[in-house]
Amino acid sequence: MRRCAMLAIGLIAVSGPLGFAGAQDLAVVSQQGARVSRIAAGAVTAALAVTASPAVVAADASGRLYISHPDGHAITVVAPDGSARHLPFAGQAFGLAVEPDGRAIYVGDWSGNRVVRIAPSDGAVEGEVAVGRDPAHLTLGEDGRLYVAERESRSVGVIDTRRMVRVAALSVGDGPFALAYDPIRRRLYVANVRSNDMTVIDTAGGRILATVPAGPSPYGVAISADGARIVVTDQHAASVSVIDADALSITATVPVGKYPEGVVIRGDRAYVANWFSDDIAIVDLTSLTTVGRIPVAEGPRSIVAVPPAAAASTLAGRATPGIAR
């Protein structure tokens, strides 16, 4: 299917170094275009070609990027200066989570139903654990816990990363795919693709707090820095649902582009990867309107906020990967 990007703010720059320096830098992976693009100040400032069909992008606190290639059985590591190298993976590498200091990469093996911890230096396996069927999104929480959206098992797996043991499995909606962790409230938000809702998990107590209706096919989820708002992408409605974290109800539905998937929040704006529109929608969370579109390479599905390298030593939170599948 041919898809054309809409003209909007920002122009696609020629390929160049991907150096991440600004506090608002984002990295976007385009599946069909096989590119990772750097967005700063509302425009694409650089792009780098990567191995075919990239899926998920994650970042560590130094600004290093990690990109999974399910069909290529590899992970691309992109340094802040734009240099890239490849780590082999014996499986279908999909979901990613990275320790903030970059000392370990956690990889979801989509067809292998396992999570593998690998060394960032050479991809050597340091541990693995069996999980539910079709592990999708991964995210790190508190106390060395890793959460796994087990899509075909309708559950979220909880892994103790120190021992690489699956210590719990929590039943959620149908088709759990995307995860967002709130360290303030110690909650995990789970976007369930098939049941069109979001499960809210109390990670401190290991229990389900609520199930919140969302739009059709919620594929991505992100949370504001203060934990007050959650944004869920509604893939089949070309919109995002903005959810109040206290009321746990939708406060607004905002139109974006076609087939929105990955989403990230920076400040009072959400950035939404529109797979079929070939752009990133900018949603102002104060006015609850889309205020701009940034054209990118074909098929953007995964997006992540990239901490500036200069501030890496001050960051204590864990990087949250983008999503795509």
Short mmCIF file of C-alpha atoms in Angstrom, two decimals:
data_model
loop_
_atom_site.label_atom_id
_atom_site.label_comp_id
_atom_site.label_asym_id
_atom_site.label_seq_id
_atom_site.Cartn_x
_atom_site.Cartn_y
_atom_site.Cartn_z
CA MET A 1 0.00 0.00 0.00
CA ARG A 2 1.40 3.35 -1.01
CA ARG A 3 1.29 5.95 1.74
CA CYS A 4 2.16 9.63 1.45
CA ALA A 5 3.27 11.86 4.30
CA MET A 6 1.28 15.04 4.91
CA LEU A 7 3.15 18.30 4.68
CA ALA A 8 3.46 19.95 8.07
CA ILE A 9 5.94 21.64 10.33
CA GLY A 10 9.52 20.51 9.91
CA LEU A 11 11.31 19.12 6.86
CA ILE A 12 13.11 15.82 6.47
CA ALA A 13 16.81 16.65 6.60
CA VAL A 14 19.51 14.87 4.68
CA SER A 15 21.17 12.02 6.48
CA GLY A 16 23.73 13.12 9.02
CA PRO A 17 25.13 12.40 12.48
CA LEU A 18 22.49 11.35 14.95
CA GLY A 19 24.13 13.06 17.92
CA PHE A 20 21.52 13.66 20.62
CA ALA A 21 22.12 16.78 22.65
CA GLY A 22 18.82 18.54 23.35
CA ALA A 23 16.43 17.93 26.21
CA GLN A 24 13.55 17.33 23.80
CA ASP A 25 15.25 14.96 21.34
CA LEU A 26 13.27 11.98 20.09
CA ALA A 27 14.23 8.93 18.04
CA VAL A 28 11.76 7.43 15.57
CA VAL A 29 12.09 4.10 13.80
CA SER A 30 10.35 3.68 10.43
CA GLN A 31 9.69 0.08 9.48
CA GLN A 32 9.23 0.24 5.71
CA GLY A 33 11.70 3.09 5.30
CA ALA A 34 14.34 1.27 7.40
CA ARG A 35 15.42 4.51 9.04
CA VAL A 36 15.98 5.86 12.50
CA SER A 37 15.38 9.60 12.58
CA ARG A 38 16.35 12.25 15.10
CA ILE A 39 13.71 14.85 15.93
CA ALA A 40 14.69 18.06 17.67
CA ALA A 41 12.77 21.34 17.98
CA GLY A 42 9.86 20.00 15.97
CA ALA A 43 11.78 18.77 12.93
CA VAL A 44 13.81 15.83 11.67
CA THR A 45 17.44 16.92 11.89
CA ALA A 46 19.15 13.66 10.87
CA ALA A 47 18.38 10.15 9.67
CA LEU A 48 20.34 6.93 9.52
CA ALA A 49 19.65 3.88 7.38
CA VAL A 50 19.40 0.64 9.35
CA THR A 51 18.86 -3.04 8.60
CA ALA A 52 15.51 -3.86 6.98
CA SER A 53 12.26 -3.98 8.95
CA PRO A 54 13.28 -2.41 12.27
CA ALA A 55 10.66 -2.90 14.98
CA VAL A 56 11.31 -1.36 18.41
CA VAL A 57 13.65 1.41 19.53
CA ALA A 58 14.86 1.91 23.11
CA ALA A 59 17.40 4.28 24.65
CA ASP A 60 19.70 4.29 27.65
CA ALA A 61 20.62 7.31 29.77
CA SER A 62 23.71 8.12 27.68
CA GLY A 63 21.63 8.59 24.53
CA ARG A 64 22.60 5.27 22.97
CA LEU A 65 19.85 3.67 20.86
CA TYR A 66 18.91 -0.01 20.56
CA ILE A 67 16.79 -1.20 17.62
CA SER A 68 15.34 -4.68 17.21
CA HIS A 69 15.03 -6.54 13.89
CA PRO A 70 12.70 -9.56 14.31
CA ASP A 71 13.31 -10.98 10.85
CA GLY A 72 16.99 -10.08 10.82
CA HIS A 73 17.72 -11.85 14.13
CA ALA A 74 19.76 -8.88 15.31
CA ILE A 75 19.82 -5.69 17.31
CA THR A 76 21.36 -2.47 16.02
CA VAL A 77 23.18 -0.32 18.57
CA VAL A 78 23.59 3.34 17.60
CA ALA A 79 26.05 5.44 19.62
CA PRO A 80 25.30 9.12 20.33
CA ASP A 81 27.77 10.11 17.59
CA GLY A 82 25.76 8.13 15.01
CA SER A 83 28.10 5.15 14.63
CA ALA A 84 26.27 1.82 14.48
CA ARG A 85 27.07 -1.82 15.16
CA HIS A 86 25.04 -5.04 15.16
CA LEU A 87 24.49 -7.66 17.82
CA PRO A 88 23.34 -11.13 16.68
CA PHE A 89 20.29 -12.63 18.34
CA ALA A 90 19.30 -16.29 18.08
CA GLY A 91 15.58 -15.68 17.87
CA GLN A 92 12.99 -13.17 16.72
CA ALA A 93 14.13 -10.07 18.60
CA PHE A 94 11.20 -7.75 19.18
CA GLY A 95 10.46 -5.96 22.47
CA LEU A 96 13.38 -4.22 24.17
CA ALA A 97 14.19 -2.75 27.56
CA VAL A 98 17.60 -1.39 28.52
CA GLU A 99 19.11 -0.68 31.91
CA PRO A 100 19.66 3.11 32.21
CA ASP A 101 23.44 2.68 32.43
CA GLY A 102 23.41 0.37 29.42
CA ARG A 103 24.85 -2.59 31.31
CA ALA A 104 22.17 -5.02 30.08
CA ILE A 105 19.67 -5.37 27.26
CA TYR A 106 16.47 -7.36 27.73
CA VAL A 107 15.05 -8.80 24.51
CA GLY A 108 11.66 -10.37 23.95
CA ASP A 109 11.86 -13.34 21.58
CA TRP A 110 8.51 -13.07 19.79
CA SER A 111 8.31 -16.62 18.46
CA GLY A 112 10.46 -18.19 21.17
CA ASN A 113 8.24 -17.13 24.10
CA ARG A 114 11.16 -16.06 26.22
CA VAL A 115 13.02 -12.99 27.43
CA VAL A 116 16.78 -12.97 27.05
CA ARG A 117 19.31 -10.75 28.79
CA ILE A 118 22.28 -10.00 26.56
CA ALA A 119 25.54 -8.12 26.96
CA PRO A 120 25.63 -4.79 25.11
CA SER A 121 29.25 -5.32 24.12
CA ASP A 122 28.87 -8.43 21.97
CA GLY A 123 25.31 -9.77 22.39
CA ALA A 124 26.40 -12.70 24.57
CA VAL A 125 23.50 -14.32 26.42
CA GLU A 126 23.66 -13.65 30.16
CA GLY A 127 20.37 -15.27 31.10
CA GLU A 128 16.94 -16.16 29.80
CA VAL A 129 13.49 -17.01 31.11
CA ALA A 130 10.39 -18.55 29.57
CA VAL A 131 7.36 -16.24 29.41
CA GLY A 132 3.85 -16.27 27.95
CA ARG A 133 3.05 -16.46 24.26
CA ASP A 134 4.22 -13.71 21.89
CA PRO A 135 6.03 -11.35 24.28
CA ALA A 136 5.48 -7.83 22.95
CA HIS A 137 6.41 -4.68 24.83
CA LEU A 138 8.86 -4.78 27.77
CA THR A 139 9.44 -2.14 30.40
CA LEU A 140 11.54 -1.91 33.56
CA GLY A 141 9.97 -0.96 36.85
CA GLU A 142 11.17 -0.76 40.43
CA ASP A 143 13.31 -3.19 42.43
CA GLY A 144 14.83 -4.92 39.42
CA ARG A 145 11.45 -5.93 38.01
CA LEU A 146 10.85 -6.31 34.28
CA TYR A 147 7.27 -6.35 32.95
CA VAL A 148 6.37 -8.24 29.78
CA ALA A 149 3.17 -7.91 27.75
CA GLU A 150 2.36 -11.53 26.86
CA ARG A 151 -0.02 -10.86 24.00
CA GLU A 152 -1.44 -14.28 23.24
CA SER A 153 -1.54 -15.34 26.90
CA ARG A 154 -3.62 -12.32 27.95
CA SER A 155 -1.20 -11.64 30.77
CA VAL A 156 1.64 -9.47 31.98
CA GLY A 157 4.66 -11.40 33.17
CA VAL A 158 6.80 -10.11 36.03
CA ILE A 159 10.50 -11.00 35.90
CA ASP A 160 13.05 -10.65 38.67
CA THR A 161 16.02 -9.50 36.57
CA ARG A 162 18.58 -10.31 39.25
CA ARG A 163 17.69 -13.99 39.09
CA MET A 164 16.06 -13.98 35.63
CA VAL A 165 12.98 -15.72 37.05
CA ARG A 166 9.34 -15.09 36.14
CA VAL A 167 7.85 -14.49 39.56
CA ALA A 168 4.27 -13.66 38.60
CA ALA A 169 1.75 -13.48 35.76
CA LEU A 170 -1.17 -11.07 36.02
CA SER A 171 -4.30 -11.61 33.91
CA VAL A 172 -5.24 -8.52 31.89
CA GLY A 173 -7.35 -7.80 28.80
CA ASP A 174 -7.27 -9.47 25.40
CA GLY A 175 -4.09 -8.85 23.43
CA PRO A 176 -1.86 -6.91 25.87
CA PHE A 177 0.75 -5.16 23.79
CA ALA A 178 2.07 -1.83 25.09
CA LEU A 179 3.20 -0.92 28.60
CA ALA A 180 3.99 2.29 30.46
CA TYR A 181 5.34 2.39 34.00
CA ASP A 182 4.61 5.23 36.45
CA PRO A 183 7.27 5.36 39.20
CA ILE A 184 5.31 7.99 41.15
CA ARG A 185 2.14 5.98 41.69
CA ARG A 186 3.91 2.66 41.11
CA ARG A 187 1.44 1.69 38.45
CA LEU A 188 1.71 -0.15 35.19
CA TYR A 189 -0.60 0.79 32.33
CA VAL A 190 -1.32 -1.96 29.79
CA ALA A 191 -2.88 -1.32 26.36
CA ASN A 192 -4.98 -4.33 25.31
CA VAL A 193 -5.33 -4.41 21.52
CA ARG A 194 -8.28 -6.76 21.16
CA SER A 195 -10.43 -5.85 24.16
CA ASN A 196 -10.09 -2.11 23.39
CA ASP A 197 -9.18 -1.14 26.92
CA MET A 198 -6.34 -0.38 29.31
CA THR A 199 -5.54 -2.40 32.42
CA VAL A 200 -4.15 -0.54 35.43
CA ILE A 201 -1.85 -2.57 37.69
CA ASP A 202 -0.70 -1.65 41.18
CA THR A 203 2.89 -2.91 40.97
CA ALA A 204 3.55 -2.47 44.69
CA GLY A 205 0.68 -4.80 45.57
CA GLY A 206 0.78 -6.92 42.42
CA ARG A 207 -2.93 -6.48 41.75
CA ILE A 208 -5.30 -5.14 39.11
CA LEU A 209 -6.70 -1.71 40.06
CA ALA A 210 -9.00 -1.01 37.14
CA THR A 211 -9.88 -1.60 33.52
CA VAL A 212 -10.41 1.60 31.53
CA PRO A 213 -12.18 1.66 28.14
CA ALA A 214 -10.08 3.02 25.27
CA GLY A 215 -10.59 3.45 21.53
CA PRO A 216 -10.43 0.64 18.95
CA SER A 217 -7.12 -1.27 18.86
CA PRO A 218 -5.04 0.56 21.48
CA TYR A 219 -1.48 -0.06 20.35
CA GLY A 220 0.63 2.40 22.31
CA VAL A 221 0.61 3.98 25.75
CA ALA A 222 2.64 6.71 27.43
CA ILE A 223 2.46 8.60 30.70
CA SER A 224 3.35 12.19 31.56
CA ALA A 225 6.32 12.87 33.83
CA ASP A 226 4.06 13.83 36.73
CA GLY A 227 1.91 10.73 36.24
CA ALA A 228 -1.25 12.79 35.83
CA ARG A 229 -2.11 11.86 32.25
CA ILE A 230 -1.96 8.73 30.15
CA VAL A 231 -2.14 8.80 26.37
CA VAL A 232 -3.28 5.71 24.46
CA THR A 233 -3.10 5.43 20.68
CA ASP A 234 -6.28 4.14 19.07
CA GLN A 235 -4.97 2.52 15.91
CA HIS A 236 -8.26 1.89 14.13
CA ALA A 237 -9.75 5.29 15.01
CA ALA A 238 -6.81 7.48 13.92
CA SER A 239 -6.90 9.13 17.34
CA VAL A 240 -5.46 9.12 20.83
CA SER A 241 -7.37 8.79 24.09
CA VAL A 242 -6.20 11.10 26.88
CA ILE A 243 -6.90 9.52 30.27
CA ASP A 244 -6.89 11.20 33.69
CA ALA A 245 -4.78 9.11 36.08
CA ASP A 246 -6.83 10.03 39.14
CA ALA A 247 -10.30 9.52 37.68
CA LEU A 248 -9.11 6.69 35.40
CA SER A 249 -11.43 7.87 32.65
CA ILE A 250 -11.04 9.40 29.20
CA THR A 251 -11.02 13.20 29.28
CA ALA A 252 -10.53 13.74 25.54
CA THR A 253 -10.17 11.97 22.22
CA VAL A 254 -7.84 13.77 19.81
CA PRO A 255 -7.59 13.01 16.07
CA VAL A 256 -4.07 12.32 14.83
CA GLY A 257 -2.87 10.45 11.70
CA LYS A 258 -3.65 7.08 10.15
CA TYR A 259 -2.86 3.99 12.22
CA PRO A 260 -1.19 5.62 15.23
CA GLU A 261 1.06 3.25 17.16
CA GLY A 262 4.03 4.38 19.25
CA VAL A 263 3.66 7.41 21.52
CA VAL A 264 5.88 9.32 23.92
CA ILE A 265 5.23 12.36 26.12
CA ARG A 266 7.66 15.22 26.60
CA GLY A 267 6.50 18.11 28.76
CA ASP A 268 2.96 19.10 27.79
CA ARG A 269 3.09 17.43 24.38
CA ALA A 270 2.59 13.91 23.12
CA TYR A 271 4.36 12.71 19.99
CA VAL A 272 2.51 10.02 18.06
CA ALA A 273 3.96 7.77 15.34
CA ASN A 274 1.37 7.43 12.56
CA TRP A 275 2.27 4.28 10.65
CA PHE A 276 0.11 4.91 7.56
CA SER A 277 0.56 8.70 7.45
CA ASP A 278 4.37 8.58 7.53
CA ASP A 279 4.57 11.30 10.13
CA ILE A 280 4.64 12.19 13.81
CA ALA A 281 1.63 14.05 15.19
CA ILE A 282 2.25 16.58 17.95
CA VAL A 283 -0.59 16.70 20.46
CA ASP A 284 -0.79 19.63 22.88
CA LEU A 285 -2.03 18.13 26.15
CA THR A 286 -3.22 21.52 27.42
CA SER A 287 -5.44 22.47 24.49
CA LEU A 288 -6.04 18.79 23.63
CA THR A 289 -5.50 19.41 19.94
CA THR A 290 -3.01 18.27 17.31
CA VAL A 291 -0.76 21.28 16.70
CA GLY A 292 1.67 19.91 14.11
CA ARG A 293 2.84 16.99 12.00
CA ILE A 294 6.46 16.04 11.31
CA PRO A 295 7.09 14.00 8.12
CA VAL A 296 9.44 11.03 8.56
CA ALA A 297 10.50 7.99 6.55
CA GLU A 298 7.82 5.50 5.50
CA GLY A 299 6.12 3.46 8.20
CA PRO A 300 6.98 5.05 11.58
CA ARG A 301 5.90 2.68 14.34
CA SER A 302 8.24 3.18 17.29
CA ILE A 303 9.31 6.34 19.10
CA VAL A 304 11.36 7.04 22.21
CA ALA A 305 12.51 10.08 24.17
CA VAL A 306 16.29 10.27 24.27
CA PRO A 307 18.00 11.70 27.37
CA PRO A 308 20.79 14.17 26.53
CA ALA A 309 24.19 12.58 27.03
CA ALA A 310 25.40 15.53 29.07
CA ALA A 311 22.68 14.91 31.65
CA ALA A 312 23.04 11.13 31.78
CA SER A 313 24.61 11.08 35.23
CA THR A 314 21.60 12.87 36.70
CA LEU A 315 19.03 10.45 35.36
CA ALA A 316 17.73 7.84 37.74
CA GLY A 317 14.67 6.62 35.83
CA ARG A 318 14.62 3.76 33.39
CA ALA A 319 14.36 4.24 29.64
CA THR A 320 11.06 3.13 28.14
CA PRO A 321 11.16 1.61 24.66
CA GLY A 322 8.86 2.50 21.84
CA ILE A 323 6.70 -0.10 20.20
CA ALA A 324 5.87 -1.60 16.86
CA ARG A 325 4.53 -4.88 15.58
#
